[in-house]
Amino acid sequence: MSLGVESPWLLTALPLALLPLINKGMRDHAHPGLLLLPSDPLSDLLSWLLRVFAMLAMAGLISGMAGLHLQGQSVERIGHGAEIVLLLDRSNSMDNSFAGRAPNGNNGEESKAAAARRLLTDFVNQREHDLIGVAEYSTAPLYVMPMTENKAAVKSAIAATSTPALAYTHVSKGLGMALSFFQQPVVTGSRLIVLVSDGAAAIDHDSEQKLRQWFKEKQVRLYWLFLRTANSPGIYDPPADPRDDNAQAMPERYLHQFFTSLNIPYQAYQAESPDAMKQAIADISRLENLPIHYFERIPRRDLTGTCYLASAILLLLLLAAKGAEVKPEA
């Protein structure tokens, strides 16, 4: 790691740290009897050691004032994991429970959105080497967190999705934003989108064509956790009335058919309870654990406190030595 300073001009004062070479800071005692004493290597060593302490103390103070720090960098790593984008539906219905009502707090009942946040946080805790990004969608796509290996940041981003939901489900724009997370042309491991939704919407023809092209270009796998509300249509169920077999009447079923037609690795999970959702997430975690080549970003580290602390310790040693100095008799 390389060093840097906030105020380089302050380093021009560093030559002052050489002053102890000129003045050792101890009194000379002019006594003729001292000339009769033999040379004392230990005393000479102690004298030079005190000078070195004084020089280091002054250099530490100057470096601290200059804002010494270790610069941030990227370190190449190889692990097992994947590049993952968590795409969360934030429509109003996600604030209801799997029973289709507002959670009443009894028997631990929670909303689908709360269950998703809890289980996805557990998922992140189990994935040591993944690069994870977070996006939401409702009336429009929402960019929450770029892809990062910082798990604390990802969990904070998931927690931040508890903001009030909006009315609509614009899944095609959400998928488009999720695909935009994969910018690197070289694929070093698995790339996947985990779509968490309790509903869908019809996708227009132009959006379908764009999504087909982007999924193919970016080589992204897709997992859909469909959180089915009780008594609502499933993604596998044909309509009772053939006249309802269209994307407007059964958007979830047609979205599943569209995903199937993408010719990409795709898996749908129809979860009707938090436990079923937990099983689906565990299955994804088990499947996506291939070797991955990535760069870990190490943030800048401020060394100002370390400089001041080291200088303080050295100054205390010098004060102790000064206190032990023999005082001439008055």
Short mmCIF file of N, CA and C in Angstrom, two decimals, residues 94 96-101 109-113 115-116 118-119 196-199 224-237 252 268-281:
data_model
loop_
_atom_site.label_atom_id
_atom_site.label_comp_id
_atom_site.label_asym_id
_atom_site.label_seq_id
_atom_site.Cartn_x
_atom_site.Cartn_y
_atom_site.Cartn_z
N MET A 94 -46.57 -5.69 -1.41
CA MET A 94 -45.47 -6.31 -0.67
C MET A 94 -45.54 -5.97 0.82
N ASN A 96 -48.18 -6.29 2.54
CA ASN A 96 -49.15 -7.22 3.14
C ASN A 96 -48.48 -8.56 3.43
N SER A 97 -49.12 -9.33 4.27
CA SER A 97 -48.60 -10.66 4.59
C SER A 97 -48.94 -11.63 3.47
N PHE A 98 -48.47 -12.87 3.59
CA PHE A 98 -48.80 -13.89 2.59
C PHE A 98 -50.30 -14.19 2.59
N ALA A 99 -50.98 -13.82 3.68
CA ALA A 99 -52.43 -14.03 3.74
C ALA A 99 -53.19 -12.92 3.03
N GLY A 100 -52.48 -11.91 2.54
CA GLY A 100 -53.12 -10.84 1.80
C GLY A 100 -53.71 -9.74 2.65
N ARG A 101 -53.22 -9.58 3.87
CA ARG A 101 -53.72 -8.52 4.76
C ARG A 101 -52.54 -7.82 5.42
N GLU A 109 -46.52 -12.73 12.62
CA GLU A 109 -46.87 -12.46 11.23
C GLU A 109 -46.13 -11.21 10.75
N GLU A 110 -45.55 -11.29 9.57
CA GLU A 110 -44.80 -10.17 9.01
C GLU A 110 -45.18 -9.99 7.55
N SER A 111 -44.92 -8.83 7.04
CA SER A 111 -45.23 -8.56 5.64
C SER A 111 -44.27 -9.33 4.74
N LYS A 112 -44.65 -9.47 3.48
CA LYS A 112 -43.76 -10.14 2.52
C LYS A 112 -42.46 -9.35 2.35
N ALA A 113 -42.55 -8.03 2.38
CA ALA A 113 -41.34 -7.20 2.25
C ALA A 113 -40.42 -7.41 3.45
N ALA A 115 -40.30 -10.05 5.43
CA ALA A 115 -39.73 -11.40 5.36
C ALA A 115 -38.60 -11.45 4.33
N ALA A 116 -38.78 -10.75 3.21
CA ALA A 116 -37.74 -10.72 2.18
C ALA A 116 -36.48 -10.06 2.72
N ARG A 118 -35.48 -9.82 5.84
CA ARG A 118 -34.87 -10.67 6.86
C ARG A 118 -34.11 -11.85 6.23
N LEU A 119 -34.75 -12.52 5.28
CA LEU A 119 -34.13 -13.71 4.69
C LEU A 119 -32.99 -13.35 3.74
N VAL A 196 -37.31 -10.68 -6.51
CA VAL A 196 -38.24 -10.99 -5.42
C VAL A 196 -39.50 -10.16 -5.63
N SER A 197 -40.59 -10.84 -5.95
CA SER A 197 -41.81 -10.11 -6.32
C SER A 197 -43.03 -10.92 -5.92
N ASP A 198 -44.12 -10.23 -5.66
CA ASP A 198 -45.38 -10.93 -5.39
C ASP A 198 -46.39 -10.70 -6.51
N GLY A 199 -45.91 -10.13 -7.60
CA GLY A 199 -46.80 -9.90 -8.72
C GLY A 199 -46.01 -9.60 -9.97
N TRP A 224 -36.39 -16.23 -9.95
CA TRP A 224 -37.57 -15.46 -9.58
C TRP A 224 -38.20 -16.08 -8.34
N LEU A 225 -38.18 -15.34 -7.24
CA LEU A 225 -38.88 -15.74 -6.03
C LEU A 225 -40.25 -15.08 -6.07
N PHE A 226 -41.23 -15.84 -6.52
CA PHE A 226 -42.58 -15.31 -6.61
C PHE A 226 -43.30 -15.57 -5.29
N LEU A 227 -43.57 -14.49 -4.55
CA LEU A 227 -44.21 -14.59 -3.25
C LEU A 227 -45.73 -14.58 -3.46
N ARG A 228 -46.30 -15.74 -3.51
CA ARG A 228 -47.70 -15.85 -3.87
C ARG A 228 -48.60 -15.55 -2.67
N THR A 229 -49.50 -14.63 -2.86
CA THR A 229 -50.50 -14.32 -1.83
C THR A 229 -51.61 -15.36 -1.89
N ALA A 230 -52.15 -15.69 -0.72
CA ALA A 230 -53.21 -16.71 -0.65
C ALA A 230 -54.35 -16.37 -1.60
N ASN A 231 -54.80 -17.40 -2.34
CA ASN A 231 -55.95 -17.30 -3.27
C ASN A 231 -55.67 -16.43 -4.49
N SER A 232 -54.42 -16.10 -4.73
CA SER A 232 -54.09 -15.33 -5.94
C SER A 232 -53.59 -16.29 -7.02
N PRO A 233 -53.65 -15.90 -8.29
CA PRO A 233 -53.20 -16.81 -9.36
C PRO A 233 -51.71 -17.13 -9.22
N GLY A 234 -51.36 -18.37 -9.52
CA GLY A 234 -49.96 -18.80 -9.50
C GLY A 234 -49.34 -18.65 -10.87
N ILE A 235 -48.03 -18.85 -10.91
CA ILE A 235 -47.35 -18.68 -12.20
C ILE A 235 -47.47 -19.92 -13.08
N TYR A 236 -47.94 -21.05 -12.49
CA TYR A 236 -48.07 -22.27 -13.28
C TYR A 236 -49.53 -22.59 -13.62
N ASP A 237 -50.48 -21.87 -13.02
CA ASP A 237 -51.89 -22.23 -13.13
C ASP A 237 -52.51 -21.69 -14.41
N GLU A 252 -48.52 -12.71 -14.12
CA GLU A 252 -47.49 -13.56 -13.52
C GLU A 252 -47.22 -14.79 -14.38
N ALA A 268 -37.68 -20.58 -11.35
CA ALA A 268 -38.73 -19.87 -10.61
C ALA A 268 -39.07 -20.65 -9.34
N TYR A 269 -39.30 -19.92 -8.27
CA TYR A 269 -39.74 -20.50 -7.00
C TYR A 269 -41.04 -19.82 -6.61
N GLN A 270 -42.07 -20.60 -6.42
CA GLN A 270 -43.35 -20.04 -5.99
C GLN A 270 -43.49 -20.28 -4.50
N ALA A 271 -43.22 -19.25 -3.71
CA ALA A 271 -43.22 -19.37 -2.25
C ALA A 271 -44.53 -18.82 -1.70
N GLU A 272 -45.17 -19.60 -0.84
CA GLU A 272 -46.45 -19.19 -0.26
C GLU A 272 -46.35 -18.95 1.24
N SER A 273 -45.14 -18.90 1.76
CA SER A 273 -44.91 -18.63 3.18
C SER A 273 -43.44 -18.24 3.36
N PRO A 274 -43.11 -17.61 4.51
CA PRO A 274 -41.69 -17.29 4.75
C PRO A 274 -40.80 -18.53 4.76
N ASP A 275 -41.32 -19.66 5.26
CA ASP A 275 -40.51 -20.88 5.27
C ASP A 275 -40.19 -21.35 3.86
N ALA A 276 -41.19 -21.28 2.97
CA ALA A 276 -40.95 -21.68 1.57
C ALA A 276 -39.95 -20.73 0.91
N MET A 277 -40.05 -19.46 1.25
CA MET A 277 -39.09 -18.49 0.71
C MET A 277 -37.69 -18.79 1.22
N LYS A 278 -37.59 -19.15 2.49
CA LYS A 278 -36.28 -19.50 3.06
C LYS A 278 -35.67 -20.69 2.35
N GLN A 279 -36.48 -21.69 2.02
CA GLN A 279 -35.99 -22.87 1.31
C GLN A 279 -35.51 -22.50 -0.09
N ALA A 280 -36.24 -21.60 -0.74
CA ALA A 280 -35.85 -21.18 -2.10
C ALA A 280 -34.51 -20.46 -2.07
N ILE A 281 -34.33 -19.56 -1.10
CA ILE A 281 -33.07 -18.81 -1.02
C ILE A 281 -31.92 -19.75 -0.70
#
